[in-house]
Amino acid sequence: MPDPASASRSVALVTLGCARNEVDSEELAARLEDGGWTLVDGADADVVVINTCGFVESAKKDSIDTVLAATDTGRKVVAVGCLAERYGRELADALPEADAVLGFESYGSIADRLDDVLAGRVIDPHAPVDRRTLLPLAPIARRVTVADVAVPGHAWLPGRRARRRLSGGATAYLKLASGCDRRCTFCAIPSFRGSFVSRDPSDVLAEARWLASTGVRELVLVSENSTSYGKDLGDLRSLERLLPQLAAIEGIERVRVSYLQPAELRPGLLEAIATTPGVAAYYDLSFQHASPAVLRRMRRFGSRAAFLDLLGRAREMAPSAGARSNVIVGFPGETEADLDELLAFLSQARLDAIGVFGYSDEDGTPAAEFPDKLPPEEIARRLEVVSALADELVSQRAEERVGEKVAVLVDDAPDAEIVGRAAHQGPDVDGTTVLSGVRFARPGAFVEAVVIDTDGVDLVAEAIGTSW
């Protein structure tokens, strides 16, 4: 058999799950190219690498189905990402069709590991650990040991390309941090993503400048909890200081912050997002519920009144601010009164986008052991009720924006219509804006427009001014 290290080797990357996984895949892509691998479409690849998601049951199933579908092609298949990190050998045993199951510690040597796969060498499956145990409990003490722990998306080094853009386009995700120190009873993410670790601001800025040099005009800052940024750097105002620096980078026109925890959203950061030129007044808030009783069982904080006050303060500073959230229905012990409190909050919150999820047990979480579980059919009923209301409410909120001036970043410009996003619309998860009154706008252009109509959560806006 020829030595794969000296032969042409091709790899396809398939990314599932959230924006953080997209950043991780671009790190893997750069490492693979540096190791002599050629990135190709799946049909032409020697090896298919699937960056899996391990968040909720439906995402796990999608990941497993994608791995199985790839193995049917006869190509070598490697599973990485959250599902692989979380389950390791258990996943390998359940999917003997896969050629390897690799954890985060293999990312730095991913090219060598694929060489092993292509050569037919057996790789022991990843052995999962609770990644919260890998770093000191005190956040400030993590800086001296984080270099010894594999943290995907933190590989930026001066003089070395750490990412290889896979999708192109004028919008790119930029990782602020990894991991989470919160202990929400329904969430397993900290166990396989680890404790919270901020990236150094200089690394974030360097990577942002590189992204701008590739044509990026909007940066979307991602992490498991962006409101914690800087706590392990000894400065909880780090993000407030970083935002204007990012917005000032030549070529960057808009910076968007995602994944904000309401209980940690300090007044200074609230104001920075609302008032910093070049930063979208956009609040991606993880409310999860509005009943204090349910929130306490979730090991979270807040109430309908507290959340409405938070939204009100943001809108006082930026009246057209966008706001989105996700909520969980059917949590163990949720009563009809709790559900009514959630419905009342959503009816008053004027959110632009609402994600609704039915509760399901997650392995290893406290909530999986809670009593008072609701029957699946009752969870499904509540999910339907809340989802129907959410659809109605976001449509109403879109209608409120008729007459509003917006700056639309063009994402796509096919022959039929020009589609983009206003400042209150995050990529992939929120609505879009269709531009009228303009014949041509290149992807990546910003167009000044006024909202003239709606289609559900989506807007129709007429170009009224300059584009840039």
PDB file of C-alpha atoms in Angstrom, residues 62-248:
ATOM      1  CA  ASP A  62     -29.211  13.732  12.738  1.00  0.00           C
ATOM      2  CA  SER A  63     -25.507  13.263  13.445  1.00  0.00           C
ATOM      3  CA  ILE A  64     -25.784   9.476  13.558  1.00  0.00           C
ATOM      4  CA  ASP A  65     -27.893   9.382  10.380  1.00  0.00           C
ATOM      5  CA  THR A  66     -25.315  11.571   8.604  1.00  0.00           C
ATOM      6  CA  VAL A  67     -22.468   9.269   9.632  1.00  0.00           C
ATOM      7  CA  LEU A  68     -24.385   6.214   8.421  1.00  0.00           C
ATOM      8  CA  ALA A  69     -25.265   7.876   5.120  1.00  0.00           C
ATOM      9  CA  ALA A  70     -21.601   8.727   4.561  1.00  0.00           C
ATOM     10  CA  THR A  71     -20.502   5.160   5.250  1.00  0.00           C
ATOM     11  CA  ASP A  72     -22.902   3.951   2.561  1.00  0.00           C
ATOM     12  CA  THR A  73     -20.749   5.712  -0.041  1.00  0.00           C
ATOM     13  CA  GLY A  74     -17.846   3.356   0.585  1.00  0.00           C
ATOM     14  CA  ARG A  75     -15.523   6.163   1.659  1.00  0.00           C
ATOM     15  CA  LYS A  76     -13.627   6.321   4.921  1.00  0.00           C
ATOM     16  CA  VAL A  77     -15.669   8.162   7.554  1.00  0.00           C
ATOM     17  CA  VAL A  78     -14.448   9.912  10.703  1.00  0.00           C
ATOM     18  CA  ALA A  79     -16.697  11.373  13.399  1.00  0.00           C
ATOM     19  CA  VAL A  80     -15.489  14.414  15.342  1.00  0.00           C
ATOM     20  CA  GLY A  81     -17.286  17.190  17.199  1.00  0.00           C
ATOM     21  CA  CYS A  82     -19.557  17.250  20.214  1.00  0.00           C
ATOM     22  CA  LEU A  83     -21.219  13.853  19.844  1.00  0.00           C
ATOM     23  CA  ALA A  84     -17.829  12.186  19.388  1.00  0.00           C
ATOM     24  CA  GLU A  85     -16.353  14.103  22.328  1.00  0.00           C
ATOM     25  CA  ARG A  86     -19.328  13.346  24.557  1.00  0.00           C
ATOM     26  CA  TYR A  87     -19.703   9.613  23.884  1.00  0.00           C
ATOM     27  CA  GLY A  88     -16.402   8.421  22.412  1.00  0.00           C
ATOM     28  CA  ARG A  89     -16.105   4.657  22.629  1.00  0.00           C
ATOM     29  CA  GLU A  90     -19.841   4.269  23.206  1.00  0.00           C
ATOM     30  CA  LEU A  91     -20.474   6.000  19.883  1.00  0.00           C
ATOM     31  CA  ALA A  92     -17.800   3.918  18.179  1.00  0.00           C
ATOM     32  CA  ASP A  93     -19.401   0.710  19.453  1.00  0.00           C
ATOM     33  CA  ALA A  94     -22.816   1.882  18.229  1.00  0.00           C
ATOM     34  CA  LEU A  95     -21.393   2.904  14.836  1.00  0.00           C
ATOM     35  CA  PRO A  96     -18.885   0.241  13.803  1.00  0.00           C
ATOM     36  CA  GLU A  97     -19.311   1.523  10.247  1.00  0.00           C
ATOM     37  CA  ALA A  98     -17.292   4.631  11.157  1.00  0.00           C
ATOM     38  CA  ASP A  99     -13.523   4.311  10.701  1.00  0.00           C
ATOM     39  CA  ALA A 100     -12.657   6.536  13.681  1.00  0.00           C
ATOM     40  CA  VAL A 101     -14.267   8.534  16.478  1.00  0.00           C
ATOM     41  CA  LEU A 102     -11.972  11.383  17.506  1.00  0.00           C
ATOM     42  CA  GLY A 103     -12.221  13.829  20.411  1.00  0.00           C
ATOM     43  CA  PHE A 104     -11.035  17.415  20.693  1.00  0.00           C
ATOM     44  CA  GLU A 105      -7.531  16.328  21.703  1.00  0.00           C
ATOM     45  CA  SER A 106      -7.046  14.975  18.163  1.00  0.00           C
ATOM     46  CA  TYR A 107      -7.754  18.288  16.435  1.00  0.00           C
ATOM     47  CA  GLY A 108      -4.126  19.426  16.602  1.00  0.00           C
ATOM     48  CA  SER A 109      -2.971  16.254  14.850  1.00  0.00           C
ATOM     49  CA  ILE A 110      -6.011  15.771  12.623  1.00  0.00           C
ATOM     50  CA  ALA A 111      -3.965  15.402   9.411  1.00  0.00           C
ATOM     51  CA  ASP A 112      -1.908  12.588  10.943  1.00  0.00           C
ATOM     52  CA  ARG A 113      -5.035  10.870  12.242  1.00  0.00           C
ATOM     53  CA  LEU A 114      -6.601  10.890   8.777  1.00  0.00           C
ATOM     54  CA  ASP A 115      -3.355   9.482   7.392  1.00  0.00           C
ATOM     55  CA  ASP A 116      -3.810   6.621   9.857  1.00  0.00           C
ATOM     56  CA  VAL A 117      -7.396   6.107   8.721  1.00  0.00           C
ATOM     57  CA  LEU A 118      -6.469   6.104   5.047  1.00  0.00           C
ATOM     58  CA  ALA A 119      -3.664   3.621   5.714  1.00  0.00           C
ATOM     59  CA  GLY A 120      -6.057   1.295   7.528  1.00  0.00           C
ATOM     60  CA  ARG A 121      -4.425   1.729  10.918  1.00  0.00           C
ATOM     61  CA  VAL A 122      -6.797   1.245  13.843  1.00  0.00           C
ATOM     62  CA  ILE A 123      -7.302   4.296  16.081  1.00  0.00           C
ATOM     63  CA  ASP A 124      -8.574   3.746  19.584  1.00  0.00           C
ATOM     64  CA  PRO A 125     -11.848   5.633  20.067  1.00  0.00           C
ATOM     65  CA  HIS A 126     -11.783   8.806  22.108  1.00  0.00           C
ATOM     66  CA  ALA A 127     -12.169   8.187  25.880  1.00  0.00           C
ATOM     67  CA  PRO A 128     -14.622  10.815  27.212  1.00  0.00           C
ATOM     68  CA  VAL A 129     -13.994  12.733  30.416  1.00  0.00           C
ATOM     69  CA  ASP A 130     -15.928  15.467  32.162  1.00  0.00           C
ATOM     70  CA  ARG A 131     -14.045  18.384  30.621  1.00  0.00           C
ATOM     71  CA  ARG A 132     -14.938  20.640  33.552  1.00  0.00           C
ATOM     72  CA  THR A 133     -12.311  18.735  35.544  1.00  0.00           C
ATOM     73  CA  LEU A 134      -9.480  19.644  33.153  1.00  0.00           C
ATOM     74  CA  LEU A 135      -9.094  23.266  34.288  1.00  0.00           C
ATOM     75  CA  PRO A 136      -8.952  24.958  37.712  1.00  0.00           C
ATOM     76  CA  LEU A 137     -12.243  25.856  39.354  1.00  0.00           C
ATOM     77  CA  ALA A 138     -11.242  29.506  39.738  1.00  0.00           C
ATOM     78  CA  PRO A 139     -11.597  31.209  36.308  1.00  0.00           C
ATOM     79  CA  ILE A 140      -8.590  33.488  36.765  1.00  0.00           C
ATOM     80  CA  ALA A 141      -6.360  30.449  37.422  1.00  0.00           C
ATOM     81  CA  ARG A 142      -7.199  28.898  34.050  1.00  0.00           C
ATOM     82  CA  ARG A 143      -4.874  31.129  32.056  1.00  0.00           C
ATOM     83  CA  VAL A 144      -1.773  29.225  33.160  1.00  0.00           C
ATOM     84  CA  THR A 145      -3.105  25.788  32.248  1.00  0.00           C
ATOM     85  CA  VAL A 146      -5.361  26.315  29.240  1.00  0.00           C
ATOM     86  CA  ALA A 147      -2.454  25.767  26.810  1.00  0.00           C
ATOM     87  CA  ASP A 148      -2.347  22.145  27.983  1.00  0.00           C
ATOM     88  CA  VAL A 149      -6.031  21.507  27.166  1.00  0.00           C
ATOM     89  CA  ALA A 150      -7.428  21.163  23.647  1.00  0.00           C
ATOM     90  CA  VAL A 151      -9.977  23.947  23.150  1.00  0.00           C
ATOM     91  CA  PRO A 152     -11.372  23.975  19.602  1.00  0.00           C
ATOM     92  CA  GLY A 153     -11.486  27.362  17.927  1.00  0.00           C
ATOM     93  CA  HIS A 154      -8.667  28.841  20.046  1.00  0.00           C
ATOM     94  CA  ALA A 155      -5.816  27.998  17.690  1.00  0.00           C
ATOM     95  CA  TRP A 156      -4.994  31.468  16.376  1.00  0.00           C
ATOM     96  CA  LEU A 157      -1.234  31.971  16.407  1.00  0.00           C
ATOM     97  CA  PRO A 158       0.772  34.914  15.031  1.00  0.00           C
ATOM     98  CA  GLY A 159       2.052  34.103  11.554  1.00  0.00           C
ATOM     99  CA  ARG A 160      -0.007  30.923  11.188  1.00  0.00           C
ATOM    100  CA  ARG A 161      -3.317  30.605   9.436  1.00  0.00           C
ATOM    101  CA  ALA A 162      -5.682  28.993  11.916  1.00  0.00           C
ATOM    102  CA  ARG A 163      -8.809  28.903   9.771  1.00  0.00           C
ATOM    103  CA  ARG A 164      -9.681  28.053   6.215  1.00  0.00           C
ATOM    104  CA  ARG A 165     -12.999  29.620   5.234  1.00  0.00           C
ATOM    105  CA  LEU A 166     -15.392  26.979   3.968  1.00  0.00           C
ATOM    106  CA  SER A 167     -18.492  28.963   3.057  1.00  0.00           C
ATOM    107  CA  GLY A 168     -17.224  32.336   1.865  1.00  0.00           C
ATOM    108  CA  GLY A 169     -19.683  35.197   1.969  1.00  0.00           C
ATOM    109  CA  ALA A 170     -19.672  38.525   3.745  1.00  0.00           C
ATOM    110  CA  THR A 171     -20.650  37.174   7.167  1.00  0.00           C
ATOM    111  CA  ALA A 172     -18.407  35.072   9.390  1.00  0.00           C
ATOM    112  CA  TYR A 173     -18.572  33.660  12.892  1.00  0.00           C
ATOM    113  CA  LEU A 174     -15.784  34.587  15.274  1.00  0.00           C
ATOM    114  CA  LYS A 175     -15.311  32.636  18.480  1.00  0.00           C
ATOM    115  CA  LEU A 176     -14.969  34.691  21.675  1.00  0.00           C
ATOM    116  CA  ALA A 177     -14.714  31.847  24.147  1.00  0.00           C
ATOM    117  CA  SER A 178     -15.467  28.188  24.751  1.00  0.00           C
ATOM    118  CA  GLY A 179     -17.152  26.268  27.523  1.00  0.00           C
ATOM    119  CA  CYS A 180     -19.562  27.336  30.233  1.00  0.00           C
ATOM    120  CA  ASP A 181     -19.462  27.617  34.012  1.00  0.00           C
ATOM    121  CA  ARG A 182     -23.223  27.664  34.460  1.00  0.00           C
ATOM    122  CA  ARG A 183     -24.891  24.535  35.800  1.00  0.00           C
ATOM    123  CA  CYS A 184     -28.330  24.583  34.207  1.00  0.00           C
ATOM    124  CA  THR A 185     -30.014  21.354  35.203  1.00  0.00           C
ATOM    125  CA  PHE A 186     -31.187  20.501  31.681  1.00  0.00           C
ATOM    126  CA  CYS A 187     -27.897  21.117  29.858  1.00  0.00           C
ATOM    127  CA  ALA A 188     -24.978  18.735  29.302  1.00  0.00           C
ATOM    128  CA  ILE A 189     -22.834  21.116  27.244  1.00  0.00           C
ATOM    129  CA  PRO A 190     -20.343  22.039  30.017  1.00  0.00           C
ATOM    130  CA  SER A 191     -19.509  18.364  30.549  1.00  0.00           C
ATOM    131  CA  PHE A 192     -18.194  17.946  26.994  1.00  0.00           C
ATOM    132  CA  ARG A 193     -17.257  21.542  26.097  1.00  0.00           C
ATOM    133  CA  GLY A 194     -15.597  22.198  29.446  1.00  0.00           C
ATOM    134  CA  SER A 195     -15.215  25.178  31.740  1.00  0.00           C
ATOM    135  CA  PHE A 196     -15.433  28.697  30.381  1.00  0.00           C
ATOM    136  CA  VAL A 197     -12.255  29.972  28.693  1.00  0.00           C
ATOM    137  CA  SER A 198     -11.988  33.395  27.024  1.00  0.00           C
ATOM    138  CA  ARG A 199      -9.789  33.917  23.995  1.00  0.00           C
ATOM    139  CA  ASP A 200      -7.182  36.627  24.351  1.00  0.00           C
ATOM    140  CA  PRO A 201      -8.511  39.926  22.919  1.00  0.00           C
ATOM    141  CA  SER A 202      -5.411  40.302  20.723  1.00  0.00           C
ATOM    142  CA  ASP A 203      -6.131  36.899  19.132  1.00  0.00           C
ATOM    143  CA  VAL A 204      -9.769  37.812  18.533  1.00  0.00           C
ATOM    144  CA  LEU A 205      -8.733  41.091  16.897  1.00  0.00           C
ATOM    145  CA  ALA A 206      -6.054  39.416  14.761  1.00  0.00           C
ATOM    146  CA  GLU A 207      -8.497  36.825  13.503  1.00  0.00           C
ATOM    147  CA  ALA A 208     -11.110  39.520  12.862  1.00  0.00           C
ATOM    148  CA  ARG A 209      -8.614  41.466  10.726  1.00  0.00           C
ATOM    149  CA  TRP A 210      -7.824  38.314   8.777  1.00  0.00           C
ATOM    150  CA  LEU A 211     -11.537  37.678   8.215  1.00  0.00           C
ATOM    151  CA  ALA A 212     -11.949  41.253   6.990  1.00  0.00           C
ATOM    152  CA  SER A 213      -9.120  40.663   4.514  1.00  0.00           C
ATOM    153  CA  THR A 214     -11.122  37.761   3.044  1.00  0.00           C
ATOM    154  CA  GLY A 215     -14.137  40.000   2.354  1.00  0.00           C
ATOM    155  CA  VAL A 216     -16.085  39.627   5.591  1.00  0.00           C
ATOM    156  CA  ARG A 217     -18.226  42.648   6.420  1.00  0.00           C
ATOM    157  CA  GLU A 218     -20.241  41.322   9.361  1.00  0.00           C
ATOM    158  CA  LEU A 219     -18.699  39.518  12.326  1.00  0.00           C
ATOM    159  CA  VAL A 220     -20.934  37.358  14.509  1.00  0.00           C
ATOM    160  CA  LEU A 221     -19.318  36.757  17.890  1.00  0.00           C
ATOM    161  CA  VAL A 222     -20.127  33.301  19.267  1.00  0.00           C
ATOM    162  CA  SER A 223     -19.454  31.265  22.390  1.00  0.00           C
ATOM    163  CA  GLU A 224     -21.440  29.206  24.874  1.00  0.00           C
ATOM    164  CA  ASN A 225     -21.898  32.347  27.000  1.00  0.00           C
ATOM    165  CA  SER A 226     -20.661  35.655  25.618  1.00  0.00           C
ATOM    166  CA  THR A 227     -21.646  37.590  28.743  1.00  0.00           C
ATOM    167  CA  SER A 228     -18.926  35.749  30.687  1.00  0.00           C
ATOM    168  CA  TYR A 229     -16.189  36.975  28.355  1.00  0.00           C
ATOM    169  CA  GLY A 230     -13.213  38.297  30.276  1.00  0.00           C
ATOM    170  CA  LYS A 231     -13.950  36.844  33.696  1.00  0.00           C
ATOM    171  CA  ASP A 232     -10.920  34.552  33.416  1.00  0.00           C
ATOM    172  CA  LEU A 233      -8.879  37.470  32.060  1.00  0.00           C
ATOM    173  CA  GLY A 234      -9.483  39.485  35.218  1.00  0.00           C
ATOM    174  CA  ASP A 235     -11.691  42.035  33.448  1.00  0.00           C
ATOM    175  CA  LEU A 236     -15.448  41.581  33.160  1.00  0.00           C
ATOM    176  CA  ARG A 237     -15.579  44.662  30.928  1.00  0.00           C
ATOM    177  CA  SER A 238     -13.396  43.000  28.281  1.00  0.00           C
ATOM    178  CA  LEU A 239     -16.231  42.653  25.779  1.00  0.00           C
ATOM    179  CA  GLU A 240     -17.284  46.274  26.242  1.00  0.00           C
ATOM    180  CA  ARG A 241     -13.718  47.307  25.410  1.00  0.00           C
ATOM    181  CA  LEU A 242     -13.392  44.844  22.536  1.00  0.00           C
ATOM    182  CA  LEU A 243     -16.557  45.757  20.629  1.00  0.00           C
ATOM    183  CA  PRO A 244     -15.478  49.232  19.432  1.00  0.00           C
ATOM    184  CA  GLN A 245     -12.078  47.847  18.424  1.00  0.00           C
ATOM    185  CA  LEU A 246     -13.718  45.163  16.303  1.00  0.00           C
ATOM    186  CA  ALA A 247     -16.128  47.663  14.749  1.00  0.00           C
ATOM    187  CA  ALA A 248     -13.198  49.930  13.827  1.00  0.00           C
TER     188      ALA A 248
END
